[in-house]
Amino acid sequence: MRSSNETYREVAERCSSYDVKDCPDCYSNSANEVSCLNCSHFCNEHCTLDLYDRIAKNL
C-alpha cells in the first residue's frame, strides 16, 4: 500500500540519509519539499536503503 504524502514528508524529515534528487521533474508538487518522493534513495515506492519502514514505525 502506498503511503500518504504526509508520511513520506515525515519520514524524510527524520531520515539521516535523505539526499534530494537533482531533477527538475521530481514526483512531489514542490522540488524543494523534503519528502521520500524527492530522495535519491527512493525508487518505485521503495527505499533502496531499507530505512523507510524503520523510520515510519516510530512516527
Short mmCIF file of N, CA and C in Angstrom, two decimals:
data_model
loop_
_atom_site.label_atom_id
_atom_site.label_comp_id
_atom_site.label_asym_id
_atom_site.label_seq_id
_atom_site.Cartn_x
_atom_site.Cartn_y
_atom_site.Cartn_z
N MET A 1 0.84 -1.19 0.00
CA MET A 1 0.00 0.00 0.00
C MET A 1 0.88 1.24 0.00
N ARG A 2 0.53 2.20 -0.81
CA ARG A 2 1.29 3.43 -0.91
C ARG A 2 1.02 4.33 0.29
N SER A 3 2.07 4.92 0.80
CA SER A 3 1.96 5.83 1.93
C SER A 3 1.43 7.18 1.49
N SER A 4 0.96 7.94 2.46
CA SER A 4 0.47 9.28 2.16
C SER A 4 1.64 10.23 1.97
N ASN A 5 1.37 11.32 1.30
CA ASN A 5 2.40 12.35 1.11
C ASN A 5 2.90 12.88 2.45
N GLU A 6 2.00 12.97 3.41
CA GLU A 6 2.38 13.44 4.75
C GLU A 6 3.37 12.48 5.40
N THR A 7 3.14 11.19 5.26
CA THR A 7 4.05 10.19 5.83
C THR A 7 5.40 10.25 5.13
N TYR A 8 5.40 10.37 3.81
CA TYR A 8 6.66 10.50 3.08
C TYR A 8 7.45 11.72 3.57
N ARG A 9 6.76 12.80 3.83
CA ARG A 9 7.42 14.01 4.32
C ARG A 9 8.00 13.79 5.71
N GLU A 10 7.20 13.22 6.61
CA GLU A 10 7.65 13.00 7.98
C GLU A 10 8.84 12.04 8.05
N VAL A 11 8.79 10.99 7.25
CA VAL A 11 9.91 10.04 7.23
C VAL A 11 11.17 10.73 6.71
N ALA A 12 11.05 11.46 5.62
CA ALA A 12 12.22 12.14 5.04
C ALA A 12 12.83 13.14 6.01
N GLU A 13 11.99 13.84 6.77
CA GLU A 13 12.49 14.81 7.75
C GLU A 13 13.31 14.13 8.84
N ARG A 14 13.01 12.87 9.14
CA ARG A 14 13.69 12.13 10.21
C ARG A 14 14.83 11.25 9.71
N CYS A 15 14.99 11.17 8.41
CA CYS A 15 15.98 10.26 7.82
C CYS A 15 17.35 10.93 7.71
N SER A 16 18.34 10.30 8.31
CA SER A 16 19.70 10.86 8.28
C SER A 16 20.37 10.65 6.91
N SER A 17 19.80 9.80 6.07
CA SER A 17 20.38 9.54 4.75
C SER A 17 19.62 10.22 3.62
N TYR A 18 18.67 11.09 3.97
CA TYR A 18 17.90 11.80 2.94
C TYR A 18 18.84 12.57 2.02
N ASP A 19 18.66 12.38 0.74
CA ASP A 19 19.50 13.04 -0.27
C ASP A 19 18.59 13.46 -1.42
N VAL A 20 18.36 14.74 -1.54
CA VAL A 20 17.42 15.24 -2.53
C VAL A 20 17.91 14.92 -3.95
N LYS A 21 16.96 14.46 -4.78
CA LYS A 21 17.26 14.18 -6.18
C LYS A 21 17.60 15.48 -6.89
N ASP A 22 18.49 15.40 -7.83
CA ASP A 22 18.83 16.56 -8.65
C ASP A 22 18.09 16.41 -9.97
N CYS A 23 16.78 16.73 -9.93
CA CYS A 23 15.98 16.60 -11.15
C CYS A 23 14.90 17.68 -11.18
N PRO A 24 14.61 18.20 -12.33
CA PRO A 24 13.61 19.26 -12.43
C PRO A 24 12.17 18.77 -12.31
N ASP A 25 11.92 17.50 -12.55
CA ASP A 25 10.54 17.00 -12.54
C ASP A 25 10.35 15.86 -11.54
N CYS A 26 10.70 16.13 -10.28
CA CYS A 26 10.50 15.14 -9.23
C CYS A 26 9.02 14.92 -9.01
N TYR A 27 8.66 13.86 -8.29
CA TYR A 27 7.27 13.44 -8.16
C TYR A 27 6.43 14.33 -7.27
N SER A 28 7.03 15.06 -6.38
CA SER A 28 6.28 15.90 -5.47
C SER A 28 5.86 17.20 -6.17
N ASN A 29 4.87 17.86 -5.59
CA ASN A 29 4.43 19.15 -6.14
C ASN A 29 5.53 20.20 -6.07
N SER A 30 6.40 20.08 -5.10
CA SER A 30 7.47 21.05 -4.92
C SER A 30 8.81 20.35 -4.86
N ALA A 31 9.71 20.69 -5.75
CA ALA A 31 11.04 20.07 -5.75
C ALA A 31 11.82 20.44 -4.50
N ASN A 32 11.42 21.51 -3.81
CA ASN A 32 12.09 21.94 -2.60
C ASN A 32 11.54 21.26 -1.35
N GLU A 33 10.45 20.55 -1.48
CA GLU A 33 9.81 19.89 -0.35
C GLU A 33 10.62 18.67 0.08
N VAL A 34 10.86 18.54 1.37
CA VAL A 34 11.52 17.36 1.90
C VAL A 34 10.51 16.23 1.90
N SER A 35 10.80 15.19 1.15
CA SER A 35 9.88 14.06 1.00
C SER A 35 10.66 12.87 0.45
N CYS A 36 10.24 11.68 0.83
CA CYS A 36 10.85 10.48 0.24
C CYS A 36 10.72 10.51 -1.28
N LEU A 37 9.66 11.08 -1.77
CA LEU A 37 9.44 11.15 -3.21
C LEU A 37 10.50 11.96 -3.93
N ASN A 38 11.22 12.81 -3.20
CA ASN A 38 12.29 13.63 -3.77
C ASN A 38 13.67 13.11 -3.40
N CYS A 39 13.74 11.94 -2.80
CA CYS A 39 15.01 11.39 -2.32
C CYS A 39 15.66 10.51 -3.38
N SER A 40 16.96 10.62 -3.51
CA SER A 40 17.68 9.82 -4.50
C SER A 40 17.70 8.33 -4.14
N HIS A 41 17.39 7.98 -2.90
CA HIS A 41 17.36 6.59 -2.46
C HIS A 41 15.97 5.96 -2.56
N PHE A 42 15.03 6.68 -3.13
CA PHE A 42 13.65 6.20 -3.21
C PHE A 42 13.30 5.92 -4.67
N CYS A 43 12.98 4.66 -4.96
CA CYS A 43 12.71 4.26 -6.34
C CYS A 43 11.55 3.27 -6.35
N ASN A 44 10.59 3.48 -7.23
CA ASN A 44 9.43 2.59 -7.34
C ASN A 44 8.73 2.38 -6.00
N GLU A 45 8.53 3.48 -5.28
CA GLU A 45 7.85 3.47 -3.98
C GLU A 45 8.56 2.59 -2.95
N HIS A 46 9.89 2.53 -3.04
CA HIS A 46 10.68 1.72 -2.12
C HIS A 46 12.00 2.43 -1.80
N CYS A 47 12.36 2.41 -0.54
CA CYS A 47 13.64 2.97 -0.10
C CYS A 47 14.73 1.93 -0.37
N THR A 48 15.68 2.29 -1.22
CA THR A 48 16.75 1.35 -1.58
C THR A 48 17.70 1.09 -0.41
N LEU A 49 17.65 1.90 0.63
CA LEU A 49 18.47 1.69 1.83
C LEU A 49 17.72 0.94 2.92
N ASP A 50 16.46 0.61 2.67
CA ASP A 50 15.59 -0.09 3.63
C ASP A 50 15.45 0.67 4.95
N LEU A 51 15.35 1.98 4.87
CA LEU A 51 15.20 2.81 6.07
C LEU A 51 13.76 3.24 6.31
N TYR A 52 12.95 3.25 5.26
CA TYR A 52 11.59 3.78 5.36
C TYR A 52 10.78 3.11 6.46
N ASP A 53 10.69 1.80 6.45
CA ASP A 53 9.85 1.09 7.43
C ASP A 53 10.31 1.32 8.86
N ARG A 54 11.62 1.31 9.07
CA ARG A 54 12.15 1.54 10.44
C ARG A 54 11.79 2.92 10.96
N ILE A 55 11.85 3.91 10.09
CA ILE A 55 11.51 5.29 10.50
C ILE A 55 10.00 5.44 10.65
N ALA A 56 9.24 4.92 9.69
CA ALA A 56 7.78 5.08 9.70
C ALA A 56 7.14 4.44 10.92
N LYS A 57 7.64 3.33 11.38
CA LYS A 57 7.02 2.67 12.53
C LYS A 57 7.22 3.45 13.83
N ASN A 58 8.16 4.40 13.84
CA ASN A 58 8.42 5.21 15.03
C ASN A 58 7.76 6.58 14.98
N LEU A 59 6.93 6.81 13.99
CA LEU A 59 6.24 8.11 13.89
C LEU A 59 5.15 8.22 14.93
#
